[in-house]
Amino acid sequence: MLGPPASGKGTQAVRLAQARGIPKISTGDILREAGQAGTPLGLKAKALMDRGELVSDDDMVSIVSDRLAQPDAKQGFILDGFPRTVSQARTLDQMLAGQPLAIIDLAVPDSELIHRMEDRRVCSKCGRNAEPGTPAGDICSFCGGKMVMRADDGDAEVRKHRLEVYARESKPLLDYYRGRPTFRSINGAQAPDLVANELNAVLEKMVPAPVRSS
Ligand SMILES: [Zn+2]
């Protein structure tokens, strides 16, 4: 799942993972957890992400290959936040060794992304996203933690910089994938339910969900 920061790909990835019964693998979540746990990689990644920069290809690849090796990823998985560079995409192709890969791009105009980042709140304790429009200082309905602006959403310069980094690093990714029969671009500026419907329809044609026996 590809898309700029605040395109809604995290939200859509969660819904899709639940619908399909496969794990959502978010490199952002993995790195944030490592940051909270205070591991060396986690602290390094946190400092970079708070400035709107990207974690190195080598670090990202080792995080993802460790995660894909776990048993729950054997029946499929949704990647959110990876690959972000052409180099990472080439490595992913090697890791998959011919397994089918659907590539979904959630396209959202920059003006809408800036607006969403200004509005977005996350739980300072468990990291879950709040419903859009939640005022700062609200309480997480899941764990009781305080809802705050994400460090990388808070500053206008950082917001602008993240979109510039995304454009510079990740648009070549779209060129890398665009010619494939399993590449689709979806309008991510629609309401979340409409995005989810379109995403399901598109995926059902490319990678039909297996009939579950239970
Ligand atoms: Zn929480």
Short mmCIF file of N, CA, C and O and ligand atoms in Angstrom, two decimals, residues 123 126 140 143 145, ligand 1:
data_model
loop_
_atom_site.label_atom_id
_atom_site.label_comp_id
_atom_site.label_asym_id
_atom_site.label_seq_id
_atom_site.Cartn_x
_atom_site.Cartn_y
_atom_site.Cartn_z
N CYS A 123 -2.71 8.58 20.04
CA CYS A 123 -2.55 8.30 21.47
C CYS A 123 -1.06 8.30 21.82
O CYS A 123 -0.27 7.61 21.18
N CYS A 126 -0.49 4.34 23.31
CA CYS A 126 -0.56 3.13 22.48
C CYS A 126 -0.39 3.43 21.00
O CYS A 126 -0.26 2.51 20.19
N CYS A 140 -7.64 8.57 24.98
CA CYS A 140 -7.76 7.41 24.09
C CYS A 140 -8.84 6.46 24.61
O CYS A 140 -8.81 6.06 25.77
N CYS A 143 -6.96 2.85 25.58
CA CYS A 143 -6.06 2.61 26.72
C CYS A 143 -6.08 3.73 27.75
O CYS A 143 -5.41 3.64 28.79
N GLY A 145 -4.83 6.66 27.39
CA GLY A 145 -3.70 7.58 27.17
C GLY A 145 -4.18 8.92 26.63
O GLY A 145 -5.33 9.07 26.22
ZN ZN B 1 -4.21 4.58 23.58
#
